[in-house]
Amino acid sequence: MLFSDEENTIQIAPDAYLLKGFLLRHSNTLLPALAEVIKASPLRHMATPNGYQMSVAMTNSGEWGWVTDQQGYRYSKRDPVTNLLWPAMPSIFRQLAVSAAKTAGFEDFEPDACLINRYAVGSKLSLHQDKDEADFSHPIVSFSLGLPAIFDFGGNTREAPKIAISLEHGDVIVWGGRSRLNFHGIRTIKAGQHPLLGPYRFNLTFRRSQA
Ligand code: SIN
Ligand code: FE2
């Protein structure tokens, strides 16, 4: 190993860490598991409550899945497209998410939801807070795969100063505690080709949605 885990763990805010390259050795198990999930519950462009279609395509794995439609944002046990339960969270997803949370100081993270976001070139995710979960004492664990992106990470008001973090294939961000409700977003994805994932960025966001 070139660097120790400590050197790859970079604090970005109180209780928020970038784990640089954390997933790099696991692409060969993560990517087939990701493909299986997408086969069972296909990626789709959901509508926001005010009627816009999201540029990011989404699906979920785990007991609960995050959905949005005219009725609002919420967690659902069923995929509204297939009407089936969401595919189970692959054990490699869970293991790596729990281990990333531990590395960032969150000992007992047990995710019950894994949202999968696929960004095509030109797509973005506007500044928002993750606040559809029952208990904000649990952190968010976020995996980056494929094309690079700029992640804006702010404070707990929309106006608070932001830092811009470059996220590459294999990086993980964990935020919780004092940063749990920080605003964040992904800037427009630039054209490119990733050797494993082509013209896409995938983000896997692990959360504890229920109390
Ligand atoms: C999100 O905020 O839900 C996704 C962030 C990302 O794509 O890295
Ligand atoms: Fe988010």
XYZ file of C-alpha atoms and ligand atoms in Angstrom:
220
model
C 0.000 0.000 0.000
C 1.303 3.445 -0.893
C -0.387 5.417 1.859
C -1.717 4.451 5.240
C -5.453 4.767 5.857
C -4.784 7.785 8.041
C -3.138 9.695 5.221
C -6.109 9.043 2.948
C -8.656 10.239 5.510
C -9.098 13.962 5.088
C -11.339 15.975 7.369
C -13.448 18.415 5.344
C -15.700 19.820 8.107
C -16.610 18.917 11.707
C -17.616 15.207 11.654
C -17.172 15.048 7.852
C -14.413 13.162 6.034
C -13.186 12.399 2.542
C -11.798 8.833 2.322
C -9.652 9.167 -0.749
C -9.511 6.002 -2.890
C -11.288 3.932 -0.231
C -13.080 1.776 -2.839
C -10.267 1.438 -5.363
C -9.424 -2.187 -4.615
C -13.092 -3.198 -4.697
C -14.264 -2.198 -8.193
C -14.270 -5.822 -9.336
C -16.841 -6.808 -6.700
C -18.772 -3.532 -6.470
C -19.520 -3.092 -10.165
C -21.111 -6.526 -10.831
C -23.258 -6.051 -7.688
C -24.315 -2.626 -8.959
C -25.253 -4.119 -12.349
C -27.425 -6.767 -10.634
C -29.342 -4.146 -8.658
C -29.970 -2.079 -11.790
C -31.201 -5.164 -13.633
C -33.821 -5.824 -10.935
C -34.894 -2.189 -10.393
C -33.964 -0.121 -13.443
C -32.600 3.416 -13.319
C -35.298 6.027 -13.919
C -35.663 9.821 -13.930
C -37.976 10.705 -11.049
C -40.092 13.852 -10.885
C -39.664 16.436 -8.136
C -42.752 17.565 -6.172
C -42.959 20.702 -8.339
C -43.044 18.694 -11.527
C -39.476 18.842 -12.851
C -37.790 15.687 -14.098
C -34.426 15.100 -12.422
C -31.369 14.972 -14.700
C -29.895 12.259 -12.468
C -31.290 8.728 -13.022
C -31.976 6.810 -9.798
C -32.757 3.468 -8.269
C -32.326 1.904 -4.815
C -31.287 -1.202 -2.967
C -32.010 -2.162 0.619
C -35.078 -2.394 2.783
C -36.068 1.208 2.011
C -35.647 3.302 -1.125
C -35.756 7.062 -1.564
C -38.368 8.224 -4.051
C -39.797 11.497 -5.282
C -42.960 12.261 -7.263
C -45.812 14.800 -7.210
C -46.603 13.633 -3.650
C -43.172 14.647 -2.346
C -39.915 13.118 -1.139
C -40.079 9.986 1.012
C -38.790 6.468 1.640
C -40.735 3.529 0.220
C -40.344 -0.233 0.692
C -41.482 -0.870 -2.873
C -40.137 0.247 -6.204
C -43.008 2.190 -7.812
C -41.824 1.058 -11.289
C -41.736 -2.722 -10.652
C -44.150 -2.685 -7.688
C -41.738 -5.166 -6.042
C -39.597 -4.677 -2.966
C -36.298 -2.979 -3.797
C -33.457 -5.457 -4.457
C -31.558 -6.438 -1.307
C -28.518 -4.346 -0.471
C -25.522 -6.349 -1.780
C -23.329 -7.427 1.140
C -20.233 -5.837 -0.433
C -22.099 -2.479 -0.455
C -23.078 -2.814 3.191
C -19.652 -3.986 4.361
C -17.813 -1.143 2.660
C -20.342 1.465 3.864
C -20.113 0.259 7.473
C -16.334 0.180 7.290
C -16.175 3.699 5.770
C -18.458 4.983 8.544
C -16.166 3.401 11.173
C -13.098 4.963 9.581
C -14.835 8.332 9.956
C -15.647 7.670 13.628
C -19.253 6.446 13.312
C -19.146 3.077 15.049
C -22.672 1.687 14.769
C -23.869 2.696 11.322
C -26.448 0.205 9.963
C -27.768 1.443 6.613
C -31.290 0.431 5.603
C -31.241 2.341 2.308
C -28.833 2.696 -0.596
C -29.815 5.263 -3.220
C -28.051 4.838 -6.556
C -27.574 7.990 -8.624
C -26.378 7.820 -12.225
C -25.086 11.062 -13.685
C -24.759 11.306 -17.456
C -22.552 14.056 -18.905
C -24.392 17.368 -18.423
C -26.403 16.280 -15.385
C -26.124 17.793 -11.912
C -27.708 17.776 -8.488
C -28.663 21.159 -7.053
C -27.746 22.236 -3.543
C -29.921 20.442 -0.963
C -29.987 18.912 2.515
C -30.633 15.209 3.199
C -33.479 15.451 5.663
C -36.041 12.794 4.784
C -34.580 10.427 7.402
C -36.106 9.821 10.848
C -32.977 10.309 12.970
C -30.154 12.688 12.075
C -27.738 11.063 14.525
C -26.855 8.575 11.753
C -24.282 9.669 9.170
C -24.485 9.686 5.368
C -21.981 7.528 3.483
C -21.493 8.407 -0.160
C -19.496 6.399 -2.759
C -18.190 7.894 -6.006
C -17.588 5.696 -9.063
C -16.869 6.478 -12.708
C -16.425 10.012 -14.059
C -15.107 12.684 -11.679
C -17.274 15.433 -10.209
C -17.071 18.594 -8.148
C -18.957 18.263 -4.875
C -19.952 21.505 -3.150
C -20.162 21.084 0.604
C -21.608 23.984 2.580
C -23.035 24.602 6.009
C -26.478 24.292 7.511
C -27.911 27.290 5.715
C -28.087 27.620 1.930
C -25.970 30.797 2.118
C -23.148 29.405 4.277
C -19.689 29.281 2.613
C -18.991 26.135 0.599
C -15.901 24.134 -0.119
C -15.457 22.479 -3.515
C -14.204 18.909 -3.319
C -13.042 16.949 -6.320
C -14.495 13.423 -6.197
C -12.956 10.648 -8.269
C -13.639 6.970 -8.870
C -13.150 5.144 -5.561
C -13.625 8.089 -3.197
C -16.012 8.044 -0.241
C -17.431 10.978 1.703
C -18.904 10.445 5.168
C -20.738 13.248 6.931
C -22.732 13.230 10.150
C -22.853 14.798 13.602
C -22.331 18.553 13.392
C -22.324 18.425 9.562
C -25.262 16.048 9.087
C -27.610 18.719 7.720
C -25.044 20.558 5.618
C -26.161 21.673 2.172
C -24.412 19.881 -0.683
C -24.658 19.353 -4.421
C -22.898 18.063 -7.521
C -21.878 20.452 -10.292
C -22.602 19.641 -13.936
C -20.661 16.534 -15.000
C -18.070 17.230 -17.697
C -17.677 15.058 -20.812
C -15.370 12.100 -20.385
C -15.001 8.341 -20.580
C -14.246 6.262 -17.546
C -12.402 2.992 -18.312
C -14.903 0.929 -16.282
C -18.108 2.972 -16.440
C -17.951 4.874 -19.734
C -19.599 8.313 -19.922
C -21.194 8.130 -16.458
C -20.687 8.890 -12.814
C -22.391 6.657 -10.272
C -23.005 7.680 -6.690
C -24.160 5.270 -4.006
C -25.606 7.011 -0.954
C -26.096 4.891 2.186
C -28.445 6.089 4.865
C -30.341 4.931 7.906
C -33.802 6.104 6.907
C -35.853 4.737 9.825
C -35.205 5.445 13.519
C -26.605 13.265 -3.057
O -26.401 14.307 -2.497
O -27.661 12.628 -2.840
C -25.607 12.678 -4.021
C -24.242 13.248 -3.926
C -23.316 12.683 -4.965
O -23.757 12.337 -6.070
O -22.106 12.589 -4.699
Fe -27.778 14.552 -0.801
